[in-house]
PDB file of C-alpha atoms in Angstrom:
ATOM      1  CA  UNK R   1      -0.400  -0.340  -0.305  1.00  0.00           C
ATOM      2  CA  UNK R   2       2.476   2.201   1.041  1.00  0.00           C
ATOM      3  CA  UNK R   3       4.202   2.257  -2.147  1.00  0.00           C
ATOM      4  CA  UNK R   4       1.246   2.713  -4.404  1.00  0.00           C
ATOM      5  CA  UNK R   5       0.766   5.423  -2.511  1.00  0.00           C
ATOM      6  CA  UNK R   6       4.342   6.200  -3.299  1.00  0.00           C
ATOM      7  CA  UNK R   7       3.687   6.209  -7.206  1.00  0.00           C
ATOM      8  CA  UNK R   8       0.196   7.582  -7.293  1.00  0.00           C
ATOM      9  CA  UNK R   9       0.308  10.390  -4.705  1.00  0.00           C
ATOM     10  CA  UNK R  10       1.555  14.122  -6.024  1.00  0.00           C
ATOM     11  CA  UNK R  11       4.001  15.624  -3.986  1.00  0.00           C
ATOM     12  CA  UNK R  12       1.682  18.137  -2.570  1.00  0.00           C
ATOM     13  CA  UNK R  13      -0.607  15.482  -1.726  1.00  0.00           C
ATOM     14  CA  UNK R  14      -1.714  13.624   0.916  1.00  0.00           C
ATOM     15  CA  UNK R  15      -3.707   9.984   2.078  1.00  0.00           C
ATOM     16  CA  UNK R  16      -5.564   9.724   3.949  1.00  0.00           C
ATOM     17  CA  UNK R  17      -6.257   6.413   6.717  1.00  0.00           C
ATOM     18  CA  UNK R  18      -8.899   5.795   7.824  1.00  0.00           C
ATOM     19  CA  UNK R  19      -9.588   2.743  10.019  1.00  0.00           C
ATOM     20  CA  UNK R  20      -9.946   1.042  13.747  1.00  0.00           C
ATOM     21  CA  UNK R  21      -8.405  -2.256  15.736  1.00  0.00           C
ATOM     22  CA  UNK R  22     -10.784  -4.331  15.018  1.00  0.00           C
ATOM     23  CA  UNK R  23      -8.853  -7.246  16.364  1.00  0.00           C
ATOM     24  CA  UNK R  24      -7.442  -5.230  20.349  1.00  0.00           C
ATOM     25  CA  UNK R  25      -4.606  -8.004  20.587  1.00  0.00           C
ATOM     26  CA  UNK R  26      -3.295  -6.921  17.214  1.00  0.00           C
ATOM     27  CA  UNK R  27      -2.913  -3.407  18.198  1.00  0.00           C
ATOM     28  CA  UNK R  28       0.504  -3.675  17.269  1.00  0.00           C
ATOM     29  CA  UNK R  29       0.826  -4.789  14.606  1.00  0.00           C
ATOM     30  CA  UNK R  30      -1.643  -2.618  13.385  1.00  0.00           C
ATOM     31  CA  UNK R  31       0.896   0.196  14.616  1.00  0.00           C
ATOM     32  CA  UNK R  32       3.448  -0.679  12.817  1.00  0.00           C
ATOM     33  CA  UNK R  33       2.152   0.764   9.062  1.00  0.00           C
ATOM     34  CA  UNK R  34       3.040   3.850  10.526  1.00  0.00           C
ATOM     35  CA  UNK R  35       6.269   2.775  11.246  1.00  0.00           C
ATOM     36  CA  UNK R  36       7.529   2.067   8.271  1.00  0.00           C
ATOM     37  CA  UNK R  37       5.390   4.748   6.568  1.00  0.00           C
ATOM     38  CA  UNK R  38       8.109   6.706   8.294  1.00  0.00           C
ATOM     39  CA  UNK R  39      10.789   5.311   7.193  1.00  0.00           C
ATOM     40  CA  UNK R  40      10.094   5.390   4.112  1.00  0.00           C
ATOM     41  CA  UNK R  41      10.471   9.504   3.684  1.00  0.00           C
ATOM     42  CA  UNK R  42       6.371   9.575   4.230  1.00  0.00           C
ATOM     43  CA  UNK R  43       5.691  12.357   6.631  1.00  0.00           C
ATOM     44  CA  UNK R  44       2.615  11.098   9.145  1.00  0.00           C
ATOM     45  CA  UNK R  45       0.028  13.025  11.036  1.00  0.00           C
ATOM     46  CA  UNK R  46      -2.372  11.573  13.283  1.00  0.00           C
ATOM     47  CA  UNK R  47      -5.728  13.433  13.566  1.00  0.00           C
ATOM     48  CA  UNK R  48      -8.183  13.343  16.966  1.00  0.00           C
ATOM     49  CA  UNK R  49      -9.780   9.659  17.004  1.00  0.00           C
ATOM     50  CA  UNK R  50     -13.603   8.931  17.146  1.00  0.00           C
ATOM     51  CA  UNK R  51     -15.469   6.690  19.124  1.00  0.00           C
ATOM     52  CA  UNK R  52     -18.384   5.243  17.366  1.00  0.00           C
ATOM     53  CA  UNK R  53     -20.110   2.171  17.918  1.00  0.00           C
ATOM     54  CA  UNK R  54     -18.256  -1.095  16.717  1.00  0.00           C
ATOM     55  CA  UNK R  55     -19.491  -2.767  13.733  1.00  0.00           C
ATOM     56  CA  UNK R  56     -19.283  -6.000  15.570  1.00  0.00           C
ATOM     57  CA  UNK R  57     -20.177  -6.160  19.410  1.00  0.00           C
ATOM     58  CA  UNK R  58     -19.979  -8.980  19.965  1.00  0.00           C
ATOM     59  CA  UNK R  59     -16.878  -9.974  19.365  1.00  0.00           C
ATOM     60  CA  UNK R  60     -13.817 -10.688  21.469  1.00  0.00           C
ATOM     61  CA  UNK R  61     -11.694  -7.712  23.091  1.00  0.00           C
ATOM     62  CA  UNK R  62     -11.533  -4.846  24.677  1.00  0.00           C
ATOM     63  CA  UNK R  63     -15.263  -2.513  23.071  1.00  0.00           C
ATOM     64  CA  UNK R  64     -13.685   0.596  23.731  1.00  0.00           C
ATOM     65  CA  UNK R  65     -10.448   0.169  21.573  1.00  0.00           C
ATOM     66  CA  UNK R  66     -12.570  -1.400  18.754  1.00  0.00           C
ATOM     67  CA  UNK R  67     -15.113   1.333  18.906  1.00  0.00           C
ATOM     68  CA  UNK R  68     -12.132   3.927  18.193  1.00  0.00           C
ATOM     69  CA  UNK R  69     -11.642   5.131  14.806  1.00  0.00           C
ATOM     70  CA  UNK R  70      -7.879   6.538  13.884  1.00  0.00           C
ATOM     71  CA  UNK R  71      -7.524   8.723  11.562  1.00  0.00           C
ATOM     72  CA  UNK R  72      -3.904   9.663  10.046  1.00  0.00           C
ATOM     73  CA  UNK R  73      -2.366  11.549   7.299  1.00  0.00           C
ATOM     74  CA  UNK R  74       0.438  10.895   4.844  1.00  0.00           C
ATOM     75  CA  UNK R  75       2.235  13.238   3.423  1.00  0.00           C
ATOM     76  CA  UNK R  76       4.582  11.417   0.698  1.00  0.00           C
ATOM     77  CA  UNK R  77       8.681  11.942   0.700  1.00  0.00           C
ATOM     78  CA  UNK R  78       9.293  15.752   0.319  1.00  0.00           C
ATOM     79  CA  UNK R  79       6.021  16.996   0.375  1.00  0.00           C
ATOM     80  CA  UNK R  80       3.978  19.624   2.189  1.00  0.00           C
ATOM     81  CA  UNK R  81       0.124  18.734   1.865  1.00  0.00           C
ATOM     82  CA  UNK R  82      -0.362  21.554   3.702  1.00  0.00           C
ATOM     83  CA  UNK R  83       0.073  23.211   0.695  1.00  0.00           C
ATOM     84  CA  UNK R  84      -2.741  20.881  -0.916  1.00  0.00           C
ATOM     85  CA  UNK R  85      -5.435  23.197   0.317  1.00  0.00           C
ATOM     86  CA  UNK R  86      -6.649  20.160   2.987  1.00  0.00           C
ATOM     87  CA  UNK R  87      -6.383  20.051   7.109  1.00  0.00           C
TER      88      UNK R  87
END
């Protein structure tokens, strides 16, 4: 996915990543994506999370973790997404 972002994003663009941890035991693994993005040169910005009802309320794991929706913005290397007109 990150390779596709590198190839497809304009220098002034940004990729928005919106997700929830559907499997709380794998939170650390989910977050490795952003560590890898940083090592590839992306600028990673986290926006405030939003709490929504869990998609699958009967699934195992902490309902609070599964209810949070996380929002990140990835700007490509040498890009300044602040000039793109978006927050």
